[in-house]
Short mmCIF file of N, CA and C in Angstrom, two decimals:
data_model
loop_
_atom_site.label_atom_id
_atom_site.label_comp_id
_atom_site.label_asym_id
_atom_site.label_seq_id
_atom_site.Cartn_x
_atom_site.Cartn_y
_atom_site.Cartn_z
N UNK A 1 -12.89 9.48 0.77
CA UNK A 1 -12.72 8.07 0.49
C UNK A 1 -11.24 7.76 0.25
N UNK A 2 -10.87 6.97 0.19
CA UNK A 2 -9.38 6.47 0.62
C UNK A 2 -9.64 5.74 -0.71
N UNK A 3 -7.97 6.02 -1.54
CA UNK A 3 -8.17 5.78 -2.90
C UNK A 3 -7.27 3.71 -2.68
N UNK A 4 -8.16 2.85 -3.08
CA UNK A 4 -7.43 1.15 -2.59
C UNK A 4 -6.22 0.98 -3.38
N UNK A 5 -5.61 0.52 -2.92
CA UNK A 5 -4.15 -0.14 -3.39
C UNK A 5 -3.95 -0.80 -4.55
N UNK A 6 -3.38 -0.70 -5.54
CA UNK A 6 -3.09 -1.57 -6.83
C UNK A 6 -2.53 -2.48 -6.12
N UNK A 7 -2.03 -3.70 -6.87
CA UNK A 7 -0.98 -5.13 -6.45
C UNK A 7 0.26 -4.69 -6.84
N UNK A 8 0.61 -3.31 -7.52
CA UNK A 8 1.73 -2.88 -7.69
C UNK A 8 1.86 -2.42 -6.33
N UNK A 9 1.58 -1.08 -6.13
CA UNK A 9 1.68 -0.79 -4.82
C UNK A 9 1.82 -1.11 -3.53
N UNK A 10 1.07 -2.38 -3.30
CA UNK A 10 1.53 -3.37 -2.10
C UNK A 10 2.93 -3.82 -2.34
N UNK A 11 2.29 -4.76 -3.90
CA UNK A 11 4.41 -5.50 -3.78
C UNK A 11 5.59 -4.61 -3.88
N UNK A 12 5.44 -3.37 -3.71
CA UNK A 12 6.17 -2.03 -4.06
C UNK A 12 6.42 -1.80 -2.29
N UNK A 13 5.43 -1.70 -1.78
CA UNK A 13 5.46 -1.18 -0.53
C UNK A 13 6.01 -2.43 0.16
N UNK A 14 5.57 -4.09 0.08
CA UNK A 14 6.45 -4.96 1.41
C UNK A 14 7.75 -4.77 0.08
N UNK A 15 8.10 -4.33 -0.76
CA UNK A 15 9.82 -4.75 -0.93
C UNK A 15 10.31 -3.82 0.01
N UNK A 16 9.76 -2.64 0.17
CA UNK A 16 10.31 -1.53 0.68
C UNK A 16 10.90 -1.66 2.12
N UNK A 17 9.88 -2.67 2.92
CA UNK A 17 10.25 -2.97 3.87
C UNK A 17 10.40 -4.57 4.52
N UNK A 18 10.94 -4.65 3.01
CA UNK A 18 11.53 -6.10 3.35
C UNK A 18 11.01 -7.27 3.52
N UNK A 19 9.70 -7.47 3.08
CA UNK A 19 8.81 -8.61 3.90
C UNK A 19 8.31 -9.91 2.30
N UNK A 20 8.43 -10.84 2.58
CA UNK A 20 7.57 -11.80 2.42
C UNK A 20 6.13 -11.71 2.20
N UNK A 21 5.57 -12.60 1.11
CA UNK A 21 3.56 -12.08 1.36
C UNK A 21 3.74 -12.80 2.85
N UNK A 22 4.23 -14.35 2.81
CA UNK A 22 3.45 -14.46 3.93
C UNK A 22 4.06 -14.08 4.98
N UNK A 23 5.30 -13.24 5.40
CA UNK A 23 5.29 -12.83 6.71
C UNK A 23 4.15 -11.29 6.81
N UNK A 24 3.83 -10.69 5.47
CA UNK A 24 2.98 -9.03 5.32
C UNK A 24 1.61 -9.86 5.45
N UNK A 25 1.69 -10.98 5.33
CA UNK A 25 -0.22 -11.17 5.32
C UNK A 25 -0.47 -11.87 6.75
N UNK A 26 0.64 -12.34 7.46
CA UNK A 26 0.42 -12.62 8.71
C UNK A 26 0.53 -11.69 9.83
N UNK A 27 1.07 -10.32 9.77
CA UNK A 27 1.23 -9.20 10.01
C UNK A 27 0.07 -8.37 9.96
N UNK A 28 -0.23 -8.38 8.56
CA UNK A 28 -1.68 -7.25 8.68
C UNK A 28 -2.98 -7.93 8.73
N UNK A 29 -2.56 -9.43 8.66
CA UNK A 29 -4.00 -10.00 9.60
C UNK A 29 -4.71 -10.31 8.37
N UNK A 30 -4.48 -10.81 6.97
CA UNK A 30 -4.82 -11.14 6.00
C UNK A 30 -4.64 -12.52 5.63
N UNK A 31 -4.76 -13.48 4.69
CA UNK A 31 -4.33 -14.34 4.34
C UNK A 31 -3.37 -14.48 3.36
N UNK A 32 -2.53 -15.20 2.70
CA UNK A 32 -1.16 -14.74 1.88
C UNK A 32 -2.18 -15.03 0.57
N UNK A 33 -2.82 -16.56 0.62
CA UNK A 33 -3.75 -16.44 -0.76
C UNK A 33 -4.26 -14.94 -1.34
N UNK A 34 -5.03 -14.72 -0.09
CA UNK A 34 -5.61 -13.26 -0.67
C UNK A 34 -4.59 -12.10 -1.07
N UNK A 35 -3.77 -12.16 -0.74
CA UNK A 35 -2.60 -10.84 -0.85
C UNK A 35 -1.78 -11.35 -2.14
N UNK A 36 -1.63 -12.72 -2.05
CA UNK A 36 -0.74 -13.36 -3.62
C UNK A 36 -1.98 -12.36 -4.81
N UNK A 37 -3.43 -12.98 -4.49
CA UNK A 37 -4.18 -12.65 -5.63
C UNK A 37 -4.39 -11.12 -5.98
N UNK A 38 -4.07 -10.45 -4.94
CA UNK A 38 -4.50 -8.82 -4.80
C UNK A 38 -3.02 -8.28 -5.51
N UNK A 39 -1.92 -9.04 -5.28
CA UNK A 39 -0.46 -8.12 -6.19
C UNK A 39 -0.70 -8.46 -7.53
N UNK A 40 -1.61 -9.68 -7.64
CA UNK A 40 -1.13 -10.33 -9.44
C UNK A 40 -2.29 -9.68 -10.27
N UNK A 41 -3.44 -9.71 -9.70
CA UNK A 41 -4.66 -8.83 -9.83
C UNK A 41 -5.44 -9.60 -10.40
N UNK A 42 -5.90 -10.88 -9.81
CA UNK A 42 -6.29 -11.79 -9.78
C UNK A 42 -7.82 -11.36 -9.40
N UNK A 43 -7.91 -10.60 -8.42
CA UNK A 43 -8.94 -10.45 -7.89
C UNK A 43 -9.28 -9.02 -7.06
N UNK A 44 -10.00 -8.03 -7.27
CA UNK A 44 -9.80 -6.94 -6.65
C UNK A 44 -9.52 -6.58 -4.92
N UNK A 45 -8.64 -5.93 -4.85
CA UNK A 45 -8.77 -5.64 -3.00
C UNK A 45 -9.93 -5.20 -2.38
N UNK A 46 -10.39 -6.16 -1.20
CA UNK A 46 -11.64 -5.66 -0.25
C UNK A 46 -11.04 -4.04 0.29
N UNK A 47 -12.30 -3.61 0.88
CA UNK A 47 -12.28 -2.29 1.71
C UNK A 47 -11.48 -2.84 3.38
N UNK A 48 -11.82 -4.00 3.58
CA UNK A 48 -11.27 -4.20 4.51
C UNK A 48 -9.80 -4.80 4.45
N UNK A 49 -9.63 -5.53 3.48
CA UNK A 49 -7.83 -5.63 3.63
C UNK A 49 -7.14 -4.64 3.13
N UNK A 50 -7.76 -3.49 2.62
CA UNK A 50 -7.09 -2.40 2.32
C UNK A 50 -6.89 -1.60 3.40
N UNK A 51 -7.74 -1.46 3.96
CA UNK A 51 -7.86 -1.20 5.83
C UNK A 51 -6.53 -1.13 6.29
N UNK A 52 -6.61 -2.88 6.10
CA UNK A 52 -5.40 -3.34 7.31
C UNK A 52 -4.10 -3.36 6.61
N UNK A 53 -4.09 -3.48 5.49
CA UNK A 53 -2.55 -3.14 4.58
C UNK A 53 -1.92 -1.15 5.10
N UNK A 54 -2.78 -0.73 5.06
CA UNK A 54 -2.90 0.48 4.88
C UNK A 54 -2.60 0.80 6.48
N UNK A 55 -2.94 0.71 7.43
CA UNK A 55 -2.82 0.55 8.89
C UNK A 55 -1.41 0.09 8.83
N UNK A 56 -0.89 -0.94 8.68
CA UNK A 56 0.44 -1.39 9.02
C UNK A 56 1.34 -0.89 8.07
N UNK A 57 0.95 -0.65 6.82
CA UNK A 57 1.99 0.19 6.23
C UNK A 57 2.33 1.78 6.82
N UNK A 58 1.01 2.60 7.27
CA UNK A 58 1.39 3.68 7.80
C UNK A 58 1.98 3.49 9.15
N UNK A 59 1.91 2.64 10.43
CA UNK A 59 2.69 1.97 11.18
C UNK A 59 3.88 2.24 11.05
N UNK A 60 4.29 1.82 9.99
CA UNK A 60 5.95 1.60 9.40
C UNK A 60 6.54 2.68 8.33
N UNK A 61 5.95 3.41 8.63
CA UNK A 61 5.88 5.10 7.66
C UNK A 61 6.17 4.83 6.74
N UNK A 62 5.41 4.18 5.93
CA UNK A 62 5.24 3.56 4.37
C UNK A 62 4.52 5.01 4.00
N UNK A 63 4.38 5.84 2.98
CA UNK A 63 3.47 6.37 2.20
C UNK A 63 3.52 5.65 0.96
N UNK A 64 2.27 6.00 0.61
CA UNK A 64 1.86 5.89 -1.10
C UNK A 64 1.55 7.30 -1.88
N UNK A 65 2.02 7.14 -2.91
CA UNK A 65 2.54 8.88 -3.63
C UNK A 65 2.00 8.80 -4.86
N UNK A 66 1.77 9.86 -5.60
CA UNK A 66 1.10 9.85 -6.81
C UNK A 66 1.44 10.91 -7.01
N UNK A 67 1.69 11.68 -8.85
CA UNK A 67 1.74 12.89 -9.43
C UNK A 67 0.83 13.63 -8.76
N UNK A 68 0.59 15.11 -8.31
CA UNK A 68 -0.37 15.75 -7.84
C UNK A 68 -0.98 16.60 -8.91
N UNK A 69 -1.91 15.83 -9.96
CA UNK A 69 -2.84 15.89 -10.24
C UNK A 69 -4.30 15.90 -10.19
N UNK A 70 -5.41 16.63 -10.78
CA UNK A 70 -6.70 16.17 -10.68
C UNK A 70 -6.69 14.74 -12.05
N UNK A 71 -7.21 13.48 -11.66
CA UNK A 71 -7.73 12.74 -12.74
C UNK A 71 -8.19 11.78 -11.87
N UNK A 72 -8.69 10.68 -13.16
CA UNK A 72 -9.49 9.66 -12.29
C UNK A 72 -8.86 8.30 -11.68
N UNK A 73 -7.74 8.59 -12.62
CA UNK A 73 -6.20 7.45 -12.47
C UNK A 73 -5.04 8.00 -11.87
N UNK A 74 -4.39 7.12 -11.11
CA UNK A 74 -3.30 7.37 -10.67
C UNK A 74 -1.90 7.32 -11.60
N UNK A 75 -1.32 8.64 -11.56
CA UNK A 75 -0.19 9.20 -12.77
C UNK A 75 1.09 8.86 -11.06
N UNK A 76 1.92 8.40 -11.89
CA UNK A 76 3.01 7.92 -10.97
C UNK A 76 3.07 7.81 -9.79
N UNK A 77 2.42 6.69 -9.59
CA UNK A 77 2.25 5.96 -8.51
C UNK A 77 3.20 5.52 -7.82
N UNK A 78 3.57 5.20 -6.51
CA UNK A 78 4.87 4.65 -5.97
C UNK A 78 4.89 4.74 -4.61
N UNK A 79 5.89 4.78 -4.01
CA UNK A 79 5.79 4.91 -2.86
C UNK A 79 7.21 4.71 -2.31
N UNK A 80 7.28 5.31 -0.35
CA UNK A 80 8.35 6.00 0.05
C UNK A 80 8.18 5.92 1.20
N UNK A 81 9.34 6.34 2.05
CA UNK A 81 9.68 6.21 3.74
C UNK A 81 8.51 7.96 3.38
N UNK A 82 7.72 7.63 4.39
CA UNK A 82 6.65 9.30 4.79
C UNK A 82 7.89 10.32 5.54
N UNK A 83 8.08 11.34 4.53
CA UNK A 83 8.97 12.01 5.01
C UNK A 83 8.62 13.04 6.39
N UNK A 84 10.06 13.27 7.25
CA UNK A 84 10.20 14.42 8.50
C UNK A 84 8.63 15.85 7.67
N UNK A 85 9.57 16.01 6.56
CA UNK A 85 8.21 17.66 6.49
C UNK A 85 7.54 17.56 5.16
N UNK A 86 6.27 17.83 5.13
CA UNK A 86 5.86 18.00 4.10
C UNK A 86 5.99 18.41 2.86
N UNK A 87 5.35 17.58 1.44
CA UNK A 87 6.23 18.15 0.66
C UNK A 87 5.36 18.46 -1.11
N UNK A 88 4.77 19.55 -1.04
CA UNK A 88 4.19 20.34 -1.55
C UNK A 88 3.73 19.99 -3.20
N UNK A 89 4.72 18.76 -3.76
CA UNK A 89 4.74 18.66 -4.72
C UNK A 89 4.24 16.94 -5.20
N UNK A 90 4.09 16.40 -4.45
CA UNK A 90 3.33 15.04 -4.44
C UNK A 90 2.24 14.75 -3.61
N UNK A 91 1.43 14.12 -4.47
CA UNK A 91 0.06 14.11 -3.86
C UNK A 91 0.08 12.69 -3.31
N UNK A 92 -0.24 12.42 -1.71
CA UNK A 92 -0.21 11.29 -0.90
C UNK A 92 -1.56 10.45 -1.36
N UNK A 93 -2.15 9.56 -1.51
CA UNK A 93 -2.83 8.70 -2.03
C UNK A 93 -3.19 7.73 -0.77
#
């Protein structure tokens, strides 16, 4: 199962690559309402706009990163250009 996106993590990931909600919600085929409410946490993210966030962020070699831990929460969360080689010490999310 594919662990869904906080509203940190999105607005973390379009600063990264520069975007606007509404140029990232016209892009991944979302609406900006829904993506405003999904960063502020207004309202939880569907399976399906997590889909398509997730699709165009890996597109644009966005990863999402987390401590590589076992738990039920995500321990330093963040995110990064998906590096050339693998890297043994962060767990991809």
């Amino acid at each position: 199962m594919t662990t869904l996106l906080t509203g940190d993590l999105i607005r973390a990931a379009r600063a990264l690559i520069g975007l606007s909600q509404v140029e990232l919600a016209r892009k991944a085929g979302i609406t900006q309402k829904a993506l405003g409410e999904f960063e502020l946490g207004k309202r939880p993210i569907t399976a399906r706009a997590n889909e398509k966030l997730r699709r165009f962020f890996d597109e644009r070699q966005v990863q999402f990163i987390a401590a590589n831990i076992e738990a039920s929460h995500l321990e330093g969360a963040g995110v990064r250009w998906k590096p050339q080689h693998l890297n043994s010490g962060i767990k991809t999310i």
